[in-house]
């Protein structure tokens, strides 16, 4: 916790004088004493209600202390309900996904885990689906219709190659349609020198100012890959685009880290999982990296992601909440004083 206006905390020193003032008021000379036939009666009557006499002032002192702390504007990192509106699932459908080191195959395990994730995700969060291998496609735009997303997951078609960077760029193009992100303009290769007369002029993108990584609360990307980039946009360049827009990328590395596996038909495949790059993607964007070497581990990763993305830890000012609590404590002190003594004192 830290304070935006810490200089107000110095007033707590002055507040420390209030107990001394209270003790002086209790011991100051009062009215002439009344005569009782027995001092025992007085002692018994006073002993039963002694704590009542001091409770309201103690509560009032506590309320004043809290109000001074609230005036210093305390800020703390607290978990808050997730406010994002959409999640984009970017899933690898390269040929290596048919390897059976993750039972029954990497592809089937990824499909089942993704559907489990959708089942537990709150219904008010939109989900989109991007698939990638040598190229990337938007299989399903962000929607609340879970059946459409599941149909897209069940209809995966595997291809050659792995373009991780393309998938990230395509997800960003879906999340920020007014930023003028064009995957075709970024792909490696020669660019055309002319434009067809039938092509429509592209609208000018809106001005863009980079923000802090992980600060965008309206969307997140969950990226699953079982290999390393073989084509397309550089992975870290695409991650930089996401970081500049504040979008978190949660990365799941699937399969054997050493990459030594084979397909069901016996043809050897060596596709080493590029963990250093995938970890860096998560770090740059403020997300997290997970490795899933088994189907059970993959399911637990998606279960963990389902709970992680629903609660966001943020720096939140506690002034209003603390002031409200102090006001309630002060009202309680005044109410007890009225009930017990017929006055606010």
Short mmCIF file of C-alpha atoms in Angstrom, two decimals:
data_model
loop_
_atom_site.label_atom_id
_atom_site.label_comp_id
_atom_site.label_asym_id
_atom_site.label_seq_id
_atom_site.Cartn_x
_atom_site.Cartn_y
_atom_site.Cartn_z
CA UNK A 1 0.00 0.00 0.00
CA UNK A 2 1.12 3.57 -0.65
CA UNK A 3 -0.42 7.04 -0.28
CA UNK A 4 -0.99 9.70 -2.93
CA UNK A 5 -1.02 12.51 -0.33
CA UNK A 6 1.23 11.13 2.46
CA UNK A 7 1.70 14.55 4.06
CA UNK A 8 -1.78 14.23 5.61
CA UNK A 9 -0.51 11.38 7.79
CA UNK A 10 1.30 13.94 9.97
CA UNK A 11 -2.10 14.91 11.41
CA UNK A 12 -2.17 11.52 13.14
CA UNK A 13 0.37 12.94 15.60
CA UNK A 14 -2.11 15.62 16.64
CA UNK A 15 -4.81 12.96 16.92
CA UNK A 16 -2.67 11.21 19.53
CA UNK A 17 -3.44 14.12 21.91
CA UNK A 18 -7.15 13.29 21.99
CA UNK A 19 -6.84 10.40 24.49
CA UNK A 20 -4.97 12.73 26.87
CA UNK A 21 -7.73 15.34 26.52
CA UNK A 22 -10.33 12.64 27.19
CA UNK A 23 -8.57 11.52 30.38
CA UNK A 24 -8.36 15.15 31.57
CA UNK A 25 -12.08 15.63 30.98
CA UNK A 26 -12.85 12.55 33.06
CA UNK A 27 -10.72 13.73 35.99
CA UNK A 28 -11.61 17.43 36.02
CA UNK A 29 -13.47 18.78 39.08
CA UNK A 30 -17.19 18.28 38.77
CA UNK A 31 -20.31 19.09 40.72
CA UNK A 32 -20.47 18.44 44.39
CA UNK A 33 -20.88 14.78 45.19
CA UNK A 34 -24.21 13.32 46.27
CA UNK A 35 -24.44 11.44 49.54
CA UNK A 36 -25.25 7.74 49.51
CA UNK A 37 -25.92 5.49 52.45
CA UNK A 38 -23.40 2.96 51.17
CA UNK A 39 -20.43 3.30 48.80
CA UNK A 40 -20.88 -0.35 47.81
CA UNK A 41 -24.07 0.51 45.98
CA UNK A 42 -22.23 3.15 43.94
CA UNK A 43 -19.36 0.83 43.12
CA UNK A 44 -21.68 -1.96 41.95
CA UNK A 45 -23.67 0.43 39.74
CA UNK A 46 -20.55 1.95 38.19
CA UNK A 47 -18.77 -1.35 37.60
CA UNK A 48 -21.54 -2.73 35.43
CA UNK A 49 -21.56 0.22 33.05
CA UNK A 50 -17.95 1.39 33.09
CA UNK A 51 -17.18 -0.02 29.61
CA UNK A 52 -20.26 1.75 28.16
CA UNK A 53 -18.84 5.08 29.23
CA UNK A 54 -15.66 4.62 27.19
CA UNK A 55 -16.90 2.72 24.12
CA UNK A 56 -18.49 5.63 22.16
CA UNK A 57 -15.41 7.90 22.57
CA UNK A 58 -13.14 5.00 21.55
CA UNK A 59 -15.20 4.40 18.39
CA UNK A 60 -15.15 8.12 17.59
CA UNK A 61 -11.36 8.18 17.95
CA UNK A 62 -11.09 5.18 15.63
CA UNK A 63 -13.32 6.89 13.04
CA UNK A 64 -11.23 10.08 13.15
CA UNK A 65 -8.03 8.07 12.67
CA UNK A 66 -9.50 6.30 9.66
CA UNK A 67 -10.70 9.57 8.11
CA UNK A 68 -7.20 11.05 8.37
CA UNK A 69 -5.76 7.95 6.68
CA UNK A 70 -8.45 8.24 3.99
CA UNK A 71 -7.49 11.89 3.46
CA UNK A 72 -3.97 10.67 2.56
CA UNK A 73 -5.56 8.71 -0.32
CA UNK A 74 -4.33 5.14 0.23
CA UNK A 75 -3.78 2.94 -2.85
CA UNK A 76 -3.41 -0.85 -2.75
CA UNK A 77 -3.28 -3.75 -5.18
CA UNK A 78 -6.57 -5.59 -4.75
CA UNK A 79 -8.31 -8.30 -6.81
CA UNK A 80 -11.30 -6.95 -8.74
CA UNK A 81 -13.92 -8.64 -10.92
CA UNK A 82 -12.77 -9.01 -14.52
CA UNK A 83 -14.01 -6.21 -16.77
CA UNK A 84 -12.84 -7.45 -20.16
CA UNK A 85 -15.46 -7.79 -22.87
CA UNK A 86 -13.83 -10.42 -25.09
CA UNK A 87 -11.20 -13.16 -25.29
CA UNK A 88 -9.55 -14.33 -28.51
CA UNK A 89 -8.38 -17.95 -28.60
CA UNK A 90 -5.43 -18.32 -31.01
CA UNK A 91 -4.81 -22.04 -31.59
CA UNK A 92 -2.06 -23.81 -33.52
CA UNK A 93 -3.34 -26.24 -36.20
CA UNK A 94 0.02 -27.14 -37.77
CA UNK A 95 0.70 -30.76 -38.81
CA UNK A 96 2.68 -31.39 -35.63
CA UNK A 97 -0.59 -31.18 -33.71
CA UNK A 98 -1.36 -34.78 -34.75
CA UNK A 99 1.55 -36.07 -32.65
CA UNK A 100 0.36 -38.44 -29.90
CA UNK A 101 2.74 -37.51 -27.08
CA UNK A 102 -0.27 -35.72 -25.56
CA UNK A 103 -3.02 -38.35 -25.55
CA UNK A 104 -4.93 -39.05 -27.69
CA UNK A 105 -3.27 -36.40 -29.89
CA UNK A 106 -2.16 -32.82 -29.30
CA UNK A 107 -5.02 -31.55 -31.45
CA UNK A 108 -7.77 -33.53 -29.73
CA UNK A 109 -6.41 -32.62 -26.28
CA UNK A 110 -6.33 -28.95 -27.25
CA UNK A 111 -9.89 -29.10 -28.59
CA UNK A 112 -11.25 -30.74 -25.43
CA UNK A 113 -9.42 -28.33 -23.12
CA UNK A 114 -10.65 -25.31 -25.08
CA UNK A 115 -14.25 -26.49 -24.88
CA UNK A 116 -13.86 -27.06 -21.13
CA UNK A 117 -12.57 -23.49 -20.84
CA UNK A 118 -15.61 -22.16 -22.72
CA UNK A 119 -17.97 -24.10 -20.47
CA UNK A 120 -16.62 -22.46 -17.30
CA UNK A 121 -16.23 -18.95 -18.73
CA UNK A 122 -18.93 -16.40 -17.75
CA UNK A 123 -21.60 -16.14 -20.43
CA UNK A 124 -21.31 -12.35 -20.73
CA UNK A 125 -17.74 -12.55 -22.09
CA UNK A 126 -17.43 -12.73 -25.87
CA UNK A 127 -15.04 -15.30 -27.33
CA UNK A 128 -13.39 -15.31 -30.75
CA UNK A 129 -11.30 -18.00 -32.44
CA UNK A 130 -8.20 -17.61 -34.62
CA UNK A 131 -6.41 -20.64 -36.09
CA UNK A 132 -2.89 -20.57 -37.46
CA UNK A 133 -0.34 -22.78 -39.17
CA UNK A 134 1.51 -21.47 -42.24
CA UNK A 135 -1.23 -18.84 -42.44
CA UNK A 136 -3.81 -17.46 -40.04
CA UNK A 137 -7.59 -17.25 -40.27
CA UNK A 138 -10.39 -15.81 -38.17
CA UNK A 139 -12.44 -18.95 -37.66
CA UNK A 140 -15.04 -17.21 -35.50
CA UNK A 141 -15.37 -13.53 -34.67
CA UNK A 142 -15.92 -12.62 -31.02
CA UNK A 143 -19.42 -13.70 -30.04
CA UNK A 144 -21.54 -14.71 -27.06
CA UNK A 145 -22.73 -17.78 -29.00
CA UNK A 146 -20.66 -20.58 -27.48
CA UNK A 147 -22.07 -23.13 -29.95
CA UNK A 148 -20.52 -21.23 -32.87
CA UNK A 149 -17.12 -21.18 -31.20
CA UNK A 150 -17.33 -24.89 -30.37
CA UNK A 151 -18.25 -25.64 -33.99
CA UNK A 152 -15.15 -23.77 -35.09
CA UNK A 153 -13.01 -25.75 -32.64
CA UNK A 154 -14.44 -29.06 -33.87
CA UNK A 155 -13.78 -28.10 -37.50
CA UNK A 156 -9.99 -27.57 -37.28
CA UNK A 157 -8.10 -28.28 -40.52
CA UNK A 158 -4.36 -28.87 -40.11
CA UNK A 159 -1.79 -27.25 -42.38
CA UNK A 160 1.97 -27.01 -42.78
CA UNK A 161 4.05 -24.28 -41.10
CA UNK A 162 3.73 -22.22 -37.91
CA UNK A 163 3.12 -18.47 -38.10
CA UNK A 164 2.79 -17.47 -34.45
CA UNK A 165 3.37 -13.77 -35.15
CA UNK A 166 0.64 -13.75 -37.80
CA UNK A 167 -1.84 -15.13 -35.29
CA UNK A 168 -1.07 -12.37 -32.77
CA UNK A 169 -1.37 -9.65 -35.43
CA UNK A 170 -4.67 -11.08 -36.67
CA UNK A 171 -6.04 -11.14 -33.10
CA UNK A 172 -5.07 -7.48 -32.69
CA UNK A 173 -6.75 -6.61 -35.99
CA UNK A 174 -9.94 -8.18 -34.65
CA UNK A 175 -9.73 -6.35 -31.32
CA UNK A 176 -8.81 -2.96 -32.83
CA UNK A 177 -10.51 -2.69 -36.24
CA UNK A 178 -9.96 1.10 -36.31
CA UNK A 179 -6.17 0.85 -35.88
CA UNK A 180 -5.58 -0.02 -39.52
CA UNK A 181 -3.71 -3.27 -38.73
CA UNK A 182 -3.25 -5.17 -42.00
CA UNK A 183 -1.56 -8.56 -41.83
CA UNK A 184 -0.91 -8.52 -45.57
CA UNK A 185 1.21 -5.39 -45.25
CA UNK A 186 3.44 -7.04 -42.63
CA UNK A 187 4.09 -10.45 -44.15
CA UNK A 188 7.59 -11.16 -45.30
CA UNK A 189 7.98 -11.07 -49.06
CA UNK A 190 7.66 -8.68 -51.95
CA UNK A 191 4.89 -6.14 -51.86
CA UNK A 192 2.92 -5.07 -54.94
CA UNK A 193 3.95 -1.79 -56.48
CA UNK A 194 0.47 -0.96 -57.73
CA UNK A 195 -3.18 -1.26 -56.77
CA UNK A 196 -6.10 -2.58 -58.72
CA UNK A 197 -8.72 -0.06 -59.81
CA UNK A 198 -11.31 -2.30 -58.19
CA UNK A 199 -9.64 -2.06 -54.77
CA UNK A 200 -11.33 0.31 -52.38
CA UNK A 201 -9.24 2.94 -50.65
CA UNK A 202 -8.41 1.96 -47.07
CA UNK A 203 -9.72 4.27 -44.36
CA UNK A 204 -7.09 6.20 -42.48
CA UNK A 205 -6.30 4.55 -39.13
CA UNK A 206 -7.05 6.45 -35.97
CA UNK A 207 -4.09 8.07 -34.15
CA UNK A 208 -2.46 5.53 -31.85
CA UNK A 209 -0.54 6.23 -28.64
CA UNK A 210 1.24 3.30 -26.93
CA UNK A 211 0.01 2.42 -23.45
CA UNK A 212 1.48 0.43 -20.58
CA UNK A 213 1.68 -3.36 -21.16
CA UNK A 214 -1.27 -5.19 -19.66
CA UNK A 215 -3.29 -2.01 -19.07
CA UNK A 216 -6.06 -2.73 -21.60
CA UNK A 217 -8.97 -4.20 -19.65
CA UNK A 218 -11.38 -4.91 -22.50
CA UNK A 219 -9.74 -7.98 -24.08
CA UNK A 220 -7.10 -10.68 -23.75
CA UNK A 221 -5.50 -13.25 -26.04
CA UNK A 222 -4.93 -16.91 -25.13
CA UNK A 223 -2.30 -18.34 -27.49
CA UNK A 224 -1.63 -22.09 -27.83
CA UNK A 225 1.31 -23.39 -29.87
CA UNK A 226 3.31 -26.63 -30.02
CA UNK A 227 6.31 -25.41 -32.02
CA UNK A 228 8.34 -22.45 -33.18
CA UNK A 229 7.72 -19.84 -35.87
CA UNK A 230 8.64 -21.05 -39.35
CA UNK A 231 7.10 -18.26 -41.41
CA UNK A 232 5.29 -14.96 -41.23
CA UNK A 233 5.68 -11.97 -38.93
CA UNK A 234 8.37 -12.11 -36.25
CA UNK A 235 6.78 -13.35 -33.03
CA UNK A 236 8.35 -10.75 -30.75
CA UNK A 237 7.52 -7.91 -33.17
CA UNK A 238 3.87 -8.99 -33.00
CA UNK A 239 4.10 -9.24 -29.20
CA UNK A 240 5.43 -5.66 -29.13
CA UNK A 241 2.31 -4.54 -31.02
CA UNK A 242 0.15 -6.22 -28.38
CA UNK A 243 2.18 -4.74 -25.52
CA UNK A 244 1.87 -1.22 -26.99
CA UNK A 245 -1.91 -1.66 -26.98
CA UNK A 246 -1.97 -3.00 -23.41
CA UNK A 247 -3.31 -6.44 -24.44
CA UNK A 248 -2.21 -9.34 -22.27
CA UNK A 249 -1.26 -12.61 -23.99
CA UNK A 250 -1.55 -15.81 -21.97
CA UNK A 251 0.65 -18.40 -23.72
CA UNK A 252 0.26 -22.20 -23.53
CA UNK A 253 3.18 -24.28 -24.78
CA UNK A 254 1.88 -27.73 -25.77
CA UNK A 255 3.82 -30.97 -26.19
CA UNK A 256 7.38 -32.16 -25.74
CA UNK A 257 9.88 -29.45 -24.88
CA UNK A 258 12.73 -31.40 -26.52
CA UNK A 259 10.61 -31.79 -29.64
CA UNK A 260 11.47 -35.44 -30.34
CA UNK A 261 8.20 -37.08 -31.33
CA UNK A 262 6.58 -38.87 -34.24
CA UNK A 263 3.24 -38.89 -36.03
CA UNK A 264 0.82 -41.86 -35.92
CA UNK A 265 1.95 -42.97 -39.40
CA UNK A 266 5.56 -43.23 -38.22
CA UNK A 267 6.96 -40.19 -40.07
CA UNK A 268 9.38 -38.49 -37.73
CA UNK A 269 8.73 -34.88 -36.74
CA UNK A 270 11.22 -32.67 -34.92
CA UNK A 271 9.46 -29.49 -33.91
CA UNK A 272 11.10 -28.17 -30.77
CA UNK A 273 8.88 -25.98 -28.62
CA UNK A 274 10.37 -22.48 -28.63
CA UNK A 275 9.82 -21.86 -24.94
CA UNK A 276 12.18 -18.84 -24.61
CA UNK A 277 10.25 -16.90 -27.27
CA UNK A 278 6.85 -17.91 -25.91
CA UNK A 279 7.87 -16.92 -22.39
CA UNK A 280 9.07 -13.58 -23.70
CA UNK A 281 5.73 -12.99 -25.43
CA UNK A 282 3.94 -13.47 -22.11
CA UNK A 283 6.44 -11.30 -20.23
CA UNK A 284 6.33 -8.43 -22.74
CA UNK A 285 2.55 -8.23 -22.66
CA UNK A 286 2.02 -8.71 -18.93
CA UNK A 287 0.54 -12.18 -19.41
CA UNK A 288 1.69 -15.60 -18.21
CA UNK A 289 3.30 -18.68 -19.76
CA UNK A 290 2.23 -22.28 -19.09
CA UNK A 291 3.69 -25.55 -20.34
CA UNK A 292 1.37 -28.51 -20.86
CA UNK A 293 3.11 -31.84 -21.54
CA UNK A 294 0.04 -34.02 -20.94
CA UNK A 295 -3.69 -33.82 -21.59
CA UNK A 296 -4.35 -33.60 -17.85
CA UNK A 297 -1.89 -30.75 -17.50
CA UNK A 298 -3.46 -28.95 -20.46
CA UNK A 299 -6.91 -29.19 -18.89
CA UNK A 300 -5.60 -27.85 -15.59
CA UNK A 301 -3.89 -24.97 -17.41
CA UNK A 302 -7.16 -23.94 -19.06
CA UNK A 303 -9.01 -24.29 -15.75
CA UNK A 304 -6.42 -22.02 -14.16
CA UNK A 305 -6.74 -19.53 -17.01
CA UNK A 306 -10.51 -19.53 -16.58
CA UNK A 307 -10.12 -18.36 -12.99
CA UNK A 308 -7.14 -16.06 -13.66
CA UNK A 309 -8.76 -14.00 -16.38
CA UNK A 310 -11.94 -13.47 -14.38
CA UNK A 311 -10.15 -11.59 -11.57
CA UNK A 312 -7.71 -8.79 -12.23
CA UNK A 313 -5.30 -7.44 -9.62
CA UNK A 314 -5.06 -3.68 -9.98
CA UNK A 315 -3.90 -0.65 -8.04
CA UNK A 316 -7.10 0.81 -6.59
CA UNK A 317 -7.61 3.89 -4.43
CA UNK A 318 -9.31 2.96 -1.16
CA UNK A 319 -10.28 6.49 -0.05
CA UNK A 320 -14.01 6.19 -0.68
CA UNK A 321 -14.39 2.76 0.91
CA UNK A 322 -12.33 3.74 3.97
CA UNK A 323 -14.25 7.00 4.43
CA UNK A 324 -17.57 5.13 4.26
CA UNK A 325 -16.44 2.65 6.92
CA UNK A 326 -15.29 5.50 9.19
CA UNK A 327 -18.62 7.29 8.76
CA UNK A 328 -20.47 4.13 9.80
CA UNK A 329 -18.23 3.76 12.86
CA UNK A 330 -18.87 7.41 13.84
CA UNK A 331 -22.64 6.94 13.44
CA UNK A 332 -22.45 3.82 15.62
CA UNK A 333 -20.65 5.79 18.33
CA UNK A 334 -23.28 8.56 18.23
CA UNK A 335 -26.14 6.05 18.32
CA UNK A 336 -24.75 4.19 21.33
CA UNK A 337 -24.17 7.45 23.18
CA UNK A 338 -27.78 8.51 22.59
CA UNK A 339 -29.17 5.13 23.66
CA UNK A 340 -27.09 4.83 26.79
CA UNK A 341 -26.67 8.42 27.98
CA UNK A 342 -29.34 10.41 26.13
CA UNK A 343 -26.73 12.67 24.52
CA UNK A 344 -23.88 12.68 22.01
CA UNK A 345 -20.79 13.02 24.19
#
